mmCIF file of C-alpha atoms and ligand atoms in Angstrom:
data_model
loop_
_atom_site.group_PDB
_atom_site.id
_atom_site.type_symbol
_atom_site.label_atom_id
_atom_site.label_comp_id
_atom_site.label_asym_id
_atom_site.label_seq_id
_atom_site.Cartn_x
_atom_site.Cartn_y
_atom_site.Cartn_z
ATOM 1 C CA MET A 1 6.310 19.365 -26.179
ATOM 2 C CA ARG A 2 5.157 22.070 -23.824
ATOM 3 C CA THR A 3 4.051 19.807 -21.058
ATOM 4 C CA ALA A 4 3.831 21.577 -17.751
ATOM 5 C CA THR A 5 7.160 20.911 -15.993
ATOM 6 C CA PRO A 6 6.801 18.480 -13.021
ATOM 7 C CA GLY A 7 8.128 19.828 -9.690
ATOM 8 C CA ALA A 8 5.756 22.411 -8.320
ATOM 9 C CA HIS A 9 7.855 22.164 -5.163
ATOM 10 C CA LEU A 10 11.295 22.953 -6.808
ATOM 11 C CA LEU A 11 12.701 26.324 -5.579
ATOM 12 C CA ALA A 12 12.097 28.910 -8.349
ATOM 13 C CA ASN A 13 15.704 30.008 -8.540
ATOM 14 C CA TYR A 14 15.929 29.036 -12.249
ATOM 15 C CA ALA A 15 14.015 30.448 -15.205
ATOM 16 C CA ARG A 16 13.399 26.993 -16.585
ATOM 17 C CA ALA A 17 12.273 26.550 -20.191
ATOM 18 C CA PRO A 18 8.748 25.013 -20.742
ATOM 19 C CA VAL A 19 10.210 21.644 -21.765
ATOM 20 C CA THR A 20 10.708 18.547 -19.683
ATOM 21 C CA ILE A 21 13.702 16.436 -20.799
ATOM 22 C CA VAL A 22 13.456 12.721 -20.254
ATOM 23 C CA ARG A 23 16.649 11.470 -21.906
ATOM 24 C CA GLY A 24 19.624 12.145 -24.236
ATOM 25 C CA GLU A 25 21.216 10.450 -27.083
ATOM 26 C CA GLY A 26 24.456 11.639 -28.520
ATOM 27 C CA CYS A 27 23.982 15.442 -29.481
ATOM 28 C CA GLU A 28 20.203 15.253 -28.960
ATOM 29 C CA LEU A 29 17.852 15.736 -25.883
ATOM 30 C CA ILE A 30 14.369 14.203 -26.067
ATOM 31 C CA ASP A 31 11.297 15.592 -24.191
ATOM 32 C CA THR A 32 8.190 13.990 -22.693
ATOM 33 C CA GLU A 33 6.479 14.230 -26.115
ATOM 34 C CA GLY A 34 9.246 12.588 -27.991
ATOM 35 C CA THR A 35 10.381 15.824 -29.606
ATOM 36 C CA ARG A 36 14.105 15.666 -30.345
ATOM 37 C CA TYR A 37 16.234 18.811 -29.675
ATOM 38 C CA LEU A 38 19.758 19.317 -31.267
ATOM 39 C CA ASP A 39 21.929 20.289 -28.319
ATOM 40 C CA PHE A 40 24.318 23.239 -29.059
ATOM 41 C CA LEU A 41 24.599 23.815 -25.287
ATOM 42 C CA ALA A 42 25.748 20.497 -23.779
ATOM 43 C CA GLY A 43 24.381 21.374 -20.346
ATOM 44 C CA ILE A 44 26.443 24.570 -20.589
ATOM 45 C CA ALA A 45 29.778 23.140 -21.709
ATOM 46 C CA VAL A 46 29.376 19.997 -19.522
ATOM 47 C CA CYS A 47 28.446 16.828 -21.936
ATOM 48 C CA ALA A 48 31.736 17.026 -23.953
ATOM 49 C CA LEU A 49 31.085 13.446 -25.254
ATOM 50 C CA GLY A 50 27.245 14.122 -25.653
ATOM 51 C CA HIS A 51 24.528 12.345 -23.916
ATOM 52 C CA ALA A 52 24.317 8.564 -22.758
ATOM 53 C CA HIS A 53 27.818 7.996 -24.279
ATOM 54 C CA PRO A 54 28.264 4.241 -23.924
ATOM 55 C CA ALA A 55 31.847 4.606 -22.591
ATOM 56 C CA ILE A 56 30.602 6.844 -19.727
ATOM 57 C CA THR A 57 27.535 4.776 -19.066
ATOM 58 C CA GLU A 58 29.460 1.552 -18.782
ATOM 59 C CA ALA A 59 32.088 3.122 -16.478
ATOM 60 C CA VAL A 60 29.431 4.690 -14.247
ATOM 61 C CA ALA A 61 27.474 1.248 -13.972
ATOM 62 C CA THR A 62 30.541 -0.694 -13.329
ATOM 63 C CA GLN A 63 31.760 1.690 -10.696
ATOM 64 C CA ALA A 64 28.368 1.928 -8.987
ATOM 65 C CA ALA A 65 28.387 -1.822 -8.745
ATOM 66 C CA THR A 66 31.638 -1.809 -7.143
ATOM 67 C CA LEU A 67 32.158 1.104 -4.850
ATOM 68 C CA VAL A 68 30.079 4.284 -4.601
ATOM 69 C CA HIS A 69 31.606 6.015 -1.498
ATOM 70 C CA CYS A 70 34.128 5.276 1.296
ATOM 71 C CA SER A 71 35.127 8.715 2.599
ATOM 72 C CA ASN A 72 38.353 10.712 1.724
ATOM 73 C CA ILE A 73 39.893 9.087 4.920
ATOM 74 C CA PHE A 74 40.652 6.243 2.515
ATOM 75 C CA ASN A 75 42.502 5.993 -0.677
ATOM 76 C CA HIS A 76 40.577 4.504 -3.472
ATOM 77 C CA GLU A 77 41.620 3.568 -6.972
ATOM 78 C CA PRO A 78 39.414 5.917 -9.309
ATOM 79 C CA ALA A 79 40.569 9.082 -7.540
ATOM 80 C CA GLY A 80 44.123 8.085 -7.311
ATOM 81 C CA THR A 81 44.275 7.085 -10.929
ATOM 82 C CA LEU A 82 42.341 10.141 -12.060
ATOM 83 C CA ALA A 83 44.784 12.563 -10.180
ATOM 84 C CA ASP A 84 47.713 10.608 -11.751
ATOM 85 C CA GLN A 85 46.193 10.891 -15.227
ATOM 86 C CA LEU A 86 45.463 14.752 -14.799
ATOM 87 C CA ALA A 87 48.896 15.231 -13.529
ATOM 88 C CA ALA A 88 50.459 13.316 -16.245
ATOM 89 C CA ARG A 89 48.419 15.246 -18.932
ATOM 90 C CA SER A 90 48.941 18.731 -17.477
ATOM 91 C CA GLY A 91 52.348 18.606 -15.992
ATOM 92 C CA PHE A 92 50.930 19.740 -12.634
ATOM 93 C CA ASP A 93 51.923 17.833 -9.490
ATOM 94 C CA ARG A 94 48.862 17.612 -7.065
ATOM 95 C CA VAL A 95 45.158 17.397 -7.478
ATOM 96 C CA PHE A 96 42.346 18.227 -5.293
ATOM 97 C CA PHE A 97 38.825 16.899 -5.998
ATOM 98 C CA CYS A 98 35.437 18.487 -5.191
ATOM 99 C CA ASN A 99 32.000 18.355 -6.568
ATOM 100 C CA SER A 100 31.611 21.496 -8.577
ATOM 101 C CA GLY A 101 33.163 24.533 -10.119
ATOM 102 C CA THR A 102 32.421 26.990 -7.321
ATOM 103 C CA GLU A 103 34.066 24.578 -4.847
ATOM 104 C CA ALA A 104 37.169 24.438 -7.051
ATOM 105 C CA THR A 105 37.268 28.179 -6.924
ATOM 106 C CA GLU A 106 36.899 28.188 -3.123
ATOM 107 C CA ALA A 107 39.670 25.616 -2.891
ATOM 108 C CA ALA A 108 41.922 27.872 -4.989
ATOM 109 C CA ILE A 109 41.202 30.991 -2.865
ATOM 110 C CA LYS A 110 41.871 29.083 0.341
ATOM 111 C CA LEU A 111 45.100 27.493 -1.040
ATOM 112 C CA ALA A 112 46.396 30.883 -2.166
ATOM 113 C CA ARG A 113 45.755 32.566 1.265
ATOM 114 C CA LYS A 114 46.960 29.695 3.414
ATOM 115 C CA LEU A 115 50.164 29.374 1.215
ATOM 116 C CA ALA A 116 50.950 33.055 1.954
ATOM 117 C CA PHE A 117 50.276 32.629 5.668
ATOM 118 C CA ARG A 118 52.481 29.579 5.801
ATOM 119 C CA LYS A 119 55.252 31.467 4.046
ATOM 120 C CA GLY A 120 54.864 34.271 6.697
ATOM 121 C CA GLU A 121 53.473 36.762 4.273
ATOM 122 C CA SER A 122 50.498 37.604 6.452
ATOM 123 C CA GLN A 123 49.706 40.805 4.435
ATOM 124 C CA ARG A 124 49.155 38.732 1.323
ATOM 125 C CA ARG A 125 45.285 38.250 1.438
ATOM 126 C CA THR A 126 43.801 39.851 -1.630
ATOM 127 C CA ILE A 127 42.338 37.849 -4.436
ATOM 128 C CA VAL A 128 42.323 39.864 -7.654
ATOM 129 C CA SER A 129 39.829 38.961 -10.408
ATOM 130 C CA CYS A 130 38.675 40.649 -13.709
ATOM 131 C CA THR A 131 35.812 42.604 -14.670
ATOM 132 C CA GLY A 132 33.160 40.447 -16.519
ATOM 133 C CA SER A 133 34.430 37.409 -14.608
ATOM 134 C CA PHE A 134 32.417 34.437 -13.176
ATOM 135 C CA HIS A 135 33.776 32.083 -10.703
ATOM 136 C CA GLY A 136 30.936 30.666 -9.013
ATOM 137 C CA ARG A 137 27.923 31.193 -6.585
ATOM 138 C CA THR A 138 29.258 30.263 -3.149
ATOM 139 C CA LEU A 139 30.094 33.359 -1.126
ATOM 140 C CA GLY A 140 33.970 33.385 -1.760
ATOM 141 C CA ALA A 141 33.531 32.513 -5.365
ATOM 142 C CA LEU A 142 30.832 35.043 -5.604
ATOM 143 C CA ALA A 143 33.081 37.864 -4.148
ATOM 144 C CA ALA A 144 35.665 37.031 -6.877
ATOM 145 C CA THR A 145 32.838 37.312 -9.450
ATOM 146 C CA ALA A 146 32.877 40.855 -10.770
ATOM 147 C CA ASN A 147 29.156 41.254 -11.586
ATOM 148 C CA ALA A 148 27.017 43.336 -9.304
ATOM 149 C CA LYS A 149 23.985 41.503 -10.600
ATOM 150 C CA TYR A 150 25.106 38.347 -8.800
ATOM 151 C CA HIS A 151 26.052 40.255 -5.570
ATOM 152 C CA GLU A 152 22.927 42.200 -5.067
ATOM 153 C CA GLY A 153 21.133 41.335 -1.816
ATOM 154 C CA PHE A 154 23.811 38.916 -0.591
ATOM 155 C CA GLU A 155 26.031 41.367 1.063
ATOM 156 C CA PRO A 156 28.186 41.494 3.057
ATOM 157 C CA LEU A 157 30.442 39.385 0.969
ATOM 158 C CA PRO A 158 33.756 38.109 2.318
ATOM 159 C CA GLY A 159 36.392 40.884 2.279
ATOM 160 C CA GLY A 160 39.897 40.780 0.502
ATOM 161 C CA PHE A 161 38.650 40.773 -3.033
ATOM 162 C CA SER A 162 39.364 43.291 -5.716
ATOM 163 C CA PHE A 163 38.658 43.576 -9.490
ATOM 164 C CA THR A 164 40.906 44.728 -12.524
ATOM 165 C CA ALA A 165 39.823 45.447 -15.989
ATOM 166 C CA PHE A 166 39.916 42.364 -18.259
ATOM 167 C CA ASN A 167 42.582 42.532 -20.912
ATOM 168 C CA ASP A 168 44.162 45.723 -19.681
ATOM 169 C CA VAL A 169 47.845 45.172 -18.851
ATOM 170 C CA ALA A 170 48.518 48.603 -17.171
ATOM 171 C CA ALA A 171 45.521 48.090 -14.906
ATOM 172 C CA LEU A 172 46.776 44.624 -13.901
ATOM 173 C CA ASP A 173 50.307 45.929 -13.344
ATOM 174 C CA ALA A 174 48.748 48.578 -10.963
ATOM 175 C CA ALA A 175 46.546 45.858 -9.211
ATOM 176 C CA ILE A 176 49.235 43.220 -8.395
ATOM 177 C CA ASP A 177 51.311 44.197 -5.473
ATOM 178 C CA ASP A 178 52.683 42.446 -2.336
ATOM 179 C CA THR A 179 49.258 42.354 -0.762
ATOM 180 C CA VAL A 180 47.950 40.067 -3.420
ATOM 181 C CA ALA A 181 47.736 36.290 -2.709
ATOM 182 C CA ALA A 182 46.335 35.497 -6.211
ATOM 183 C CA PHE A 183 45.150 36.640 -9.537
ATOM 184 C CA ILE A 184 42.365 34.421 -10.971
ATOM 185 C CA VAL A 185 41.295 34.739 -14.617
ATOM 186 C CA GLU A 186 39.121 32.788 -17.167
ATOM 187 C CA PRO A 187 41.364 32.293 -20.322
ATOM 188 C CA VAL A 188 37.993 32.661 -22.095
ATOM 189 C CA GLN A 189 35.232 34.327 -20.145
ATOM 190 C CA GLY A 190 32.109 32.334 -20.463
ATOM 191 C CA GLU A 191 29.203 33.894 -18.538
ATOM 192 C CA SER A 192 29.883 37.495 -19.607
ATOM 193 C CA GLY A 193 29.425 36.488 -23.257
ATOM 194 C CA VAL A 194 32.351 34.321 -24.553
ATOM 195 C CA LYS A 195 35.366 36.716 -24.451
ATOM 196 C CA PRO A 196 38.716 35.276 -24.887
ATOM 197 C CA ALA A 197 41.761 36.860 -22.998
ATOM 198 C CA ASP A 198 44.295 38.510 -25.092
ATOM 199 C CA PRO A 199 47.452 36.319 -25.051
ATOM 200 C CA ALA A 200 49.399 39.340 -24.173
ATOM 201 C CA PHE A 201 47.323 39.904 -21.086
ATOM 202 C CA LEU A 202 47.825 36.222 -19.957
ATOM 203 C CA ALA A 203 51.560 36.520 -20.602
ATOM 204 C CA ALA A 204 51.618 39.811 -18.626
ATOM 205 C CA ALA A 205 49.679 38.115 -15.781
ATOM 206 C CA ARG A 206 52.271 35.378 -15.572
ATOM 207 C CA ARG A 207 55.181 37.828 -15.482
ATOM 208 C CA LEU A 208 53.555 40.155 -12.913
ATOM 209 C CA CYS A 209 52.480 37.291 -10.612
ATOM 210 C CA SER A 210 55.878 35.521 -10.707
ATOM 211 C CA GLU A 211 57.735 38.871 -10.062
ATOM 212 C CA ARG A 212 55.552 39.937 -7.302
ATOM 213 C CA GLY A 213 54.871 36.492 -5.518
ATOM 214 C CA ALA A 214 51.082 36.156 -6.293
ATOM 215 C CA LEU A 215 49.733 32.930 -7.565
ATOM 216 C CA LEU A 216 48.260 32.704 -11.042
ATOM 217 C CA ILE A 217 45.024 30.854 -11.219
ATOM 218 C CA PHE A 218 43.344 29.924 -14.401
ATOM 219 C CA ASP A 219 39.664 29.212 -13.967
ATOM 220 C CA GLU A 220 39.202 26.543 -16.801
ATOM 221 C CA ILE A 221 35.827 25.362 -15.368
ATOM 222 C CA GLN A 222 34.046 26.387 -18.637
ATOM 223 C CA CYS A 223 36.797 26.719 -21.176
ATOM 224 C CA GLY A 224 38.917 23.605 -20.262
ATOM 225 C CA MET A 225 38.656 19.914 -20.885
ATOM 226 C CA GLY A 226 39.092 20.208 -24.705
ATOM 227 C CA ARG A 227 36.647 23.044 -25.464
ATOM 228 C CA LEU A 228 39.401 25.230 -27.024
ATOM 229 C CA GLY A 229 40.860 22.417 -29.044
ATOM 230 C CA SER A 230 43.501 21.336 -26.278
ATOM 231 C CA LEU A 231 42.776 19.477 -23.104
ATOM 232 C CA PHE A 232 43.606 22.459 -21.041
ATOM 233 C CA ALA A 233 43.097 26.070 -22.000
ATOM 234 C CA PHE A 234 46.542 27.060 -20.681
ATOM 235 C CA GLN A 235 47.991 24.714 -23.405
ATOM 236 C CA HIS A 236 46.194 26.789 -26.047
ATOM 237 C CA PHE A 237 47.647 29.904 -24.869
ATOM 238 C CA GLY A 238 51.040 28.482 -23.953
ATOM 239 C CA ILE A 239 51.017 30.046 -20.608
ATOM 240 C CA ARG A 240 51.580 28.146 -17.394
ATOM 241 C CA PRO A 241 49.541 29.158 -14.460
ATOM 242 C CA ASP A 242 50.329 27.980 -10.810
ATOM 243 C CA VAL A 243 46.757 26.606 -10.270
ATOM 244 C CA VAL A 244 44.039 25.371 -12.815
ATOM 245 C CA THR A 245 40.448 24.775 -11.770
ATOM 246 C CA LEU A 246 38.239 22.328 -13.596
ATOM 247 C CA ALA A 247 34.764 21.137 -13.314
ATOM 248 C CA LYS A 248 31.857 20.943 -15.979
ATOM 249 C CA ALA A 249 33.045 18.604 -18.556
ATOM 250 C CA LEU A 250 35.624 16.614 -16.571
ATOM 251 C CA ALA A 251 33.213 13.649 -15.894
ATOM 252 C CA ASN A 252 30.903 14.418 -18.782
ATOM 253 C CA GLY A 253 27.955 15.428 -16.542
ATOM 254 C CA LEU A 254 28.647 13.518 -13.126
ATOM 255 C CA PRO A 255 29.360 16.100 -10.442
ATOM 256 C CA ILE A 256 33.122 16.833 -9.981
ATOM 257 C CA GLY A 257 35.429 19.660 -9.646
ATOM 258 C CA ALA A 258 39.287 19.745 -9.477
ATOM 259 C CA MET A 259 42.219 21.954 -8.582
ATOM 260 C CA LEU A 260 45.495 21.181 -10.214
ATOM 261 C CA VAL A 261 48.460 22.620 -8.308
ATOM 262 C CA ASP A 262 52.221 22.788 -8.776
ATOM 263 C CA GLU A 263 54.326 21.411 -6.084
ATOM 264 C CA SER A 264 55.669 24.713 -5.199
ATOM 265 C CA ALA A 265 52.032 25.895 -4.063
ATOM 266 C CA ALA A 266 50.735 22.517 -2.959
ATOM 267 C CA SER A 267 52.020 22.894 0.642
ATOM 268 C CA GLY A 268 49.368 25.560 0.960
ATOM 269 C CA LEU A 269 46.809 22.993 2.009
ATOM 270 C CA GLN A 270 47.853 20.384 4.554
ATOM 271 C CA PRO A 271 45.781 17.717 6.491
ATOM 272 C CA GLY A 272 42.790 19.293 8.256
ATOM 273 C CA ASP A 273 43.026 22.595 6.102
ATOM 274 C CA HIS A 274 40.287 21.832 3.626
ATOM 275 C CA GLY A 275 37.982 18.846 2.700
ATOM 276 C CA THR A 276 34.688 17.635 1.387
ATOM 277 C CA THR A 277 32.718 14.535 2.054
ATOM 278 C CA PHE A 278 31.825 13.802 -1.592
ATOM 279 C CA GLY A 279 34.683 15.352 -3.497
ATOM 280 C CA GLY A 280 36.239 12.885 -5.944
ATOM 281 C CA SER A 281 33.758 10.048 -5.224
ATOM 282 C CA PRO A 282 34.527 6.891 -7.139
ATOM 283 C CA VAL A 283 31.537 7.174 -9.549
ATOM 284 C CA PRO A 284 32.392 10.732 -11.035
ATOM 285 C CA CYS A 285 36.149 9.622 -11.106
ATOM 286 C CA ALA A 286 35.273 6.587 -13.060
ATOM 287 C CA ALA A 287 33.375 8.649 -15.481
ATOM 288 C CA ALA A 288 36.139 11.310 -15.892
ATOM 289 C CA LEU A 289 38.655 8.351 -16.537
ATOM 290 C CA ALA A 290 36.300 6.999 -19.305
ATOM 291 C CA HIS A 291 36.284 10.600 -20.695
ATOM 292 C CA LEU A 292 39.981 10.776 -20.779
ATOM 293 C CA ARG A 293 40.335 7.144 -22.213
ATOM 294 C CA PHE A 294 38.022 8.305 -25.004
ATOM 295 C CA ARG A 295 40.385 11.217 -25.708
ATOM 296 C CA ASP A 296 43.273 8.791 -25.945
ATOM 297 C CA GLU A 297 41.333 6.734 -28.594
ATOM 298 C CA HIS A 298 40.150 9.522 -30.714
ATOM 299 C CA ASP A 299 41.623 12.872 -31.854
ATOM 300 C CA LEU A 300 39.150 15.030 -30.357
ATOM 301 C CA ASP A 301 41.467 18.236 -30.470
ATOM 302 C CA ALA A 302 41.385 17.918 -34.378
ATOM 303 C CA HIS A 303 37.643 17.341 -34.424
ATOM 304 C CA VAL A 304 37.046 20.500 -32.271
ATOM 305 C CA ALA A 305 39.441 22.459 -34.717
ATOM 306 C CA GLU A 306 37.390 21.238 -37.648
ATOM 307 C CA VAL A 307 33.769 21.524 -36.216
ATOM 308 C CA GLY A 308 34.698 24.815 -34.592
ATOM 309 C CA GLU A 309 35.576 26.255 -37.873
ATOM 310 C CA VAL A 310 32.457 25.173 -39.460
ATOM 311 C CA LEU A 311 30.384 26.711 -36.686
ATOM 312 C CA ARG A 312 32.580 30.020 -36.647
ATOM 313 C CA ALA A 313 32.189 30.232 -40.445
ATOM 314 C CA GLY A 314 28.472 29.659 -40.302
ATOM 315 C CA LEU A 315 28.076 32.180 -37.463
ATOM 316 C CA GLY A 316 30.185 34.678 -39.353
ATOM 317 C CA LYS A 317 27.966 34.344 -42.521
ATOM 318 C CA LEU A 318 24.963 34.867 -40.286
ATOM 319 C CA ALA A 319 26.508 38.151 -38.843
ATOM 320 C CA GLY A 320 27.345 39.039 -42.460
ATOM 321 C CA GLN A 321 23.940 38.656 -43.696
ATOM 322 C CA LEU A 322 22.265 40.513 -40.704
ATOM 323 C CA PRO A 323 24.959 43.076 -39.706
ATOM 324 C CA ASN A 324 22.380 45.280 -37.942
ATOM 325 C CA VAL A 325 21.410 42.307 -35.714
ATOM 326 C CA PHE A 326 24.671 40.485 -35.043
ATOM 327 C CA ALA A 327 28.445 41.447 -34.621
ATOM 328 C CA PRO A 328 31.019 39.000 -35.766
ATOM 329 C CA PRO A 329 31.395 35.723 -33.607
ATOM 330 C CA ARG A 330 33.781 35.578 -30.750
ATOM 331 C CA GLY A 331 35.535 32.576 -29.140
ATOM 332 C CA ILE A 332 38.009 29.757 -29.663
ATOM 333 C CA GLY A 333 37.507 26.165 -30.742
ATOM 334 C CA MET A 334 33.940 25.023 -29.772
ATOM 335 C CA MET A 335 33.395 27.787 -27.278
ATOM 336 C CA LEU A 336 31.624 30.452 -29.540
ATOM 337 C CA GLY A 337 29.463 33.415 -28.931
ATOM 338 C CA LEU A 338 27.360 35.450 -31.428
ATOM 339 C CA PRO A 339 26.917 39.159 -30.142
ATOM 340 C CA VAL A 340 23.465 40.521 -30.663
ATOM 341 C CA ARG A 341 23.171 44.097 -31.294
ATOM 342 C CA GLU A 342 20.405 46.076 -29.388
ATOM 343 C CA PRO A 343 17.480 46.300 -29.530
ATOM 344 C CA PHE A 344 17.492 42.662 -30.520
ATOM 345 C CA LYS A 345 17.711 40.231 -27.637
ATOM 346 C CA ALA A 346 19.970 37.065 -27.427
ATOM 347 C CA LYS A 347 17.186 35.416 -25.278
ATOM 348 C CA THR A 348 14.588 36.074 -27.999
ATOM 349 C CA PHE A 349 16.637 34.072 -30.560
ATOM 350 C CA ALA A 350 17.431 31.288 -27.994
ATOM 351 C CA ASP A 351 13.895 30.875 -26.924
ATOM 352 C CA ALA A 352 12.574 30.776 -30.527
ATOM 353 C CA ALA A 353 15.340 28.388 -31.463
ATOM 354 C CA LEU A 354 14.237 26.012 -28.733
ATOM 355 C CA LEU A 355 10.535 26.176 -29.373
ATOM 356 C CA GLU A 356 10.401 26.638 -33.224
ATOM 357 C CA GLU A 357 13.570 24.939 -34.472
ATOM 358 C CA HIS A 358 14.287 22.596 -31.514
ATOM 359 C CA LEU A 359 17.704 23.890 -31.204
ATOM 360 C CA ILE A 360 19.228 24.279 -27.779
ATOM 361 C CA LEU A 361 21.618 27.204 -27.033
ATOM 362 C CA ASN A 362 21.419 29.930 -24.586
ATOM 363 C CA ALA A 363 21.939 33.841 -24.060
ATOM 364 C CA ALA A 364 25.024 34.670 -22.138
ATOM 365 C CA GLY A 365 26.048 37.890 -20.279
ATOM 366 C CA ASP A 366 26.505 40.685 -22.750
ATOM 367 C CA ASN A 367 23.605 39.921 -25.049
ATOM 368 C CA THR A 368 25.340 37.101 -26.702
ATOM 369 C CA LEU A 369 24.142 33.813 -28.055
ATOM 370 C CA ARG A 370 26.466 31.108 -26.595
ATOM 371 C CA ILE A 371 27.281 28.037 -28.632
ATOM 372 C CA VAL A 372 29.026 25.231 -26.607
ATOM 373 C CA PRO A 373 27.896 21.896 -28.084
ATOM 374 C CA PRO A 374 29.081 18.439 -27.183
ATOM 375 C CA LEU A 375 32.685 18.179 -28.714
ATOM 376 C CA VAL A 376 31.595 15.118 -30.514
ATOM 377 C CA LEU A 377 29.226 17.185 -32.618
ATOM 378 C CA SER A 378 29.586 16.011 -36.394
ATOM 379 C CA VAL A 379 30.136 18.393 -39.213
ATOM 380 C CA GLY A 380 26.515 17.451 -40.455
ATOM 381 C CA GLU A 381 25.041 18.248 -37.064
ATOM 382 C CA ALA A 382 26.874 21.457 -36.929
ATOM 383 C CA GLN A 383 25.483 22.447 -40.344
ATOM 384 C CA ASP A 384 22.008 21.302 -39.411
ATOM 385 C CA GLY A 385 22.110 23.513 -36.394
ATOM 386 C CA LEU A 386 23.345 26.435 -38.190
ATOM 387 C CA GLU A 387 20.546 26.175 -40.757
ATOM 388 C CA ARG A 388 18.048 26.066 -37.893
ATOM 389 C CA LEU A 389 19.656 29.142 -36.336
ATOM 390 C CA HIS A 390 19.847 31.123 -39.697
ATOM 391 C CA ARG A 391 16.025 30.307 -40.109
ATOM 392 C CA ILE A 392 15.164 31.623 -36.520
ATOM 393 C CA CYS A 393 17.347 34.620 -36.835
ATOM 394 C CA ALA A 394 15.955 35.586 -40.205
ATOM 395 C CA ALA A 395 12.295 35.046 -38.839
ATOM 396 C CA HIS A 396 12.894 37.312 -35.784
ATOM 397 C CA SER A 397 14.988 40.016 -37.192
ATOM 398 C CA THR A 398 12.013 42.173 -37.746
ATOM 399 C CA PRO A 399 12.146 45.948 -37.774
ATOM 400 C CA ASN A 400 10.414 45.969 -34.286
ATOM 401 C CA GLY A 401 13.520 44.545 -32.730
ATOM 402 C CA GLY A 402 12.400 40.886 -32.693
ATOM 403 C CA LYS A 403 9.945 41.467 -30.027
HETATM 404 C C1 PLP B 515 34.288 30.007 -15.427
HETATM 405 C C2 PLP B 515 33.338 29.369 -14.397
HETATM 406 N N1 PLP B 515 33.769 29.233 -13.119
HETATM 407 C C3 PLP B 515 33.003 28.859 -12.208
HETATM 408 C C4 PLP B 515 31.823 28.348 -12.424
HETATM 409 C C5 PLP B 515 31.039 27.684 -11.317
HETATM 410 O O1 PLP B 515 30.695 26.437 -11.611
HETATM 411 P P1 PLP B 515 29.625 25.515 -10.844
HETATM 412 O O2 PLP B 515 28.299 25.954 -11.398
HETATM 413 O O3 PLP B 515 29.965 24.065 -11.143
HETATM 414 O O4 PLP B 515 29.611 25.848 -9.314
HETATM 415 C C6 PLP B 515 31.300 28.397 -13.652
HETATM 416 C C7 PLP B 515 29.861 27.948 -14.054
HETATM 417 O O5 PLP B 515 29.238 28.411 -14.990
HETATM 418 C C8 PLP B 515 32.078 28.901 -14.686
HETATM 419 O O6 PLP B 515 31.688 29.058 -15.965
#
């Protein structure tokens, strides 16, 4: 199990676990020693249909044998069909494809600024985001990410970004004026520890942005694609932004990002304004189409509601049994966080879960255990994982703080 990881030449920018994964099957990952791990993380909210799902595998293999790349100077069927499908399901008019979440954020920032420019509102430059937000690691997305830890040493970051307190309507009211091109918000903050937005905050954001001429961008990169129990997070909240960004689960693990835009804002980006070599390549698009087809054939939303409740109840029970260690769980659907009280560390539990119980989850932001399993996790697998987690937490909740 604890075989040395191959890849001595990989840049050491990740704190990798001492486990080398060779394959996945459903909701399990398997390492070089044949040890099976129950996956409560899904590549951090990526593999919604689990690993090696036959529908995805088949779509990828067929597309790879047909057309892998032809440049965005041509139309191709997978990207065109996927854009049409996303538009039909979201009610948005236009779709831009890229390769990752951070690129979707960059596209949204550029769209917002260029739209204001084209409208002759050259004072409208600022992108407002929330405290605790995470929008990506490229420099523009990083500037919109309100976490000094990620900024340190990378300054100077691009200008024209400001932050407002998450879930504070009065602060948002003060932050949105006629210099603001867009307000970007995660309907459920992921990296800062699974923190849902108040519906009233998102409703106020919609009203203020409309009144004051700023675009409202929902970053659904982590919380979208069914994780909250509806295909899009904005549908869960019943609030329609102007722009939605997607990535992670869209193609169930193949690299893709997307920006959905209303027609009213789509003119912001015109030929030559923005682009990417690989964005919306045929193979990831084929995988995303297979993902959407699976959703048509299975009521994944009802399943997420059911399994999400099993997980939430189990985490609540754990918090109730160890109230000095855990606060009650947060989150929506199958995007859940269990806050860990100091001096206990979420990472201690996550590391122990991996090595002692072969359960994969991780520590997010504010000392929180993050649980974002494949959406196809069965009730039995959910209960199995909760039992493993209970054992780990009981074993490591010692008076010395779990150290
Ligand atoms: C909400 C959110 N936005 C943006 C990103 C960046 O996505 P990527 O890592 O694909 O660039 C992430 C990644 O965790 C995310 O959770």
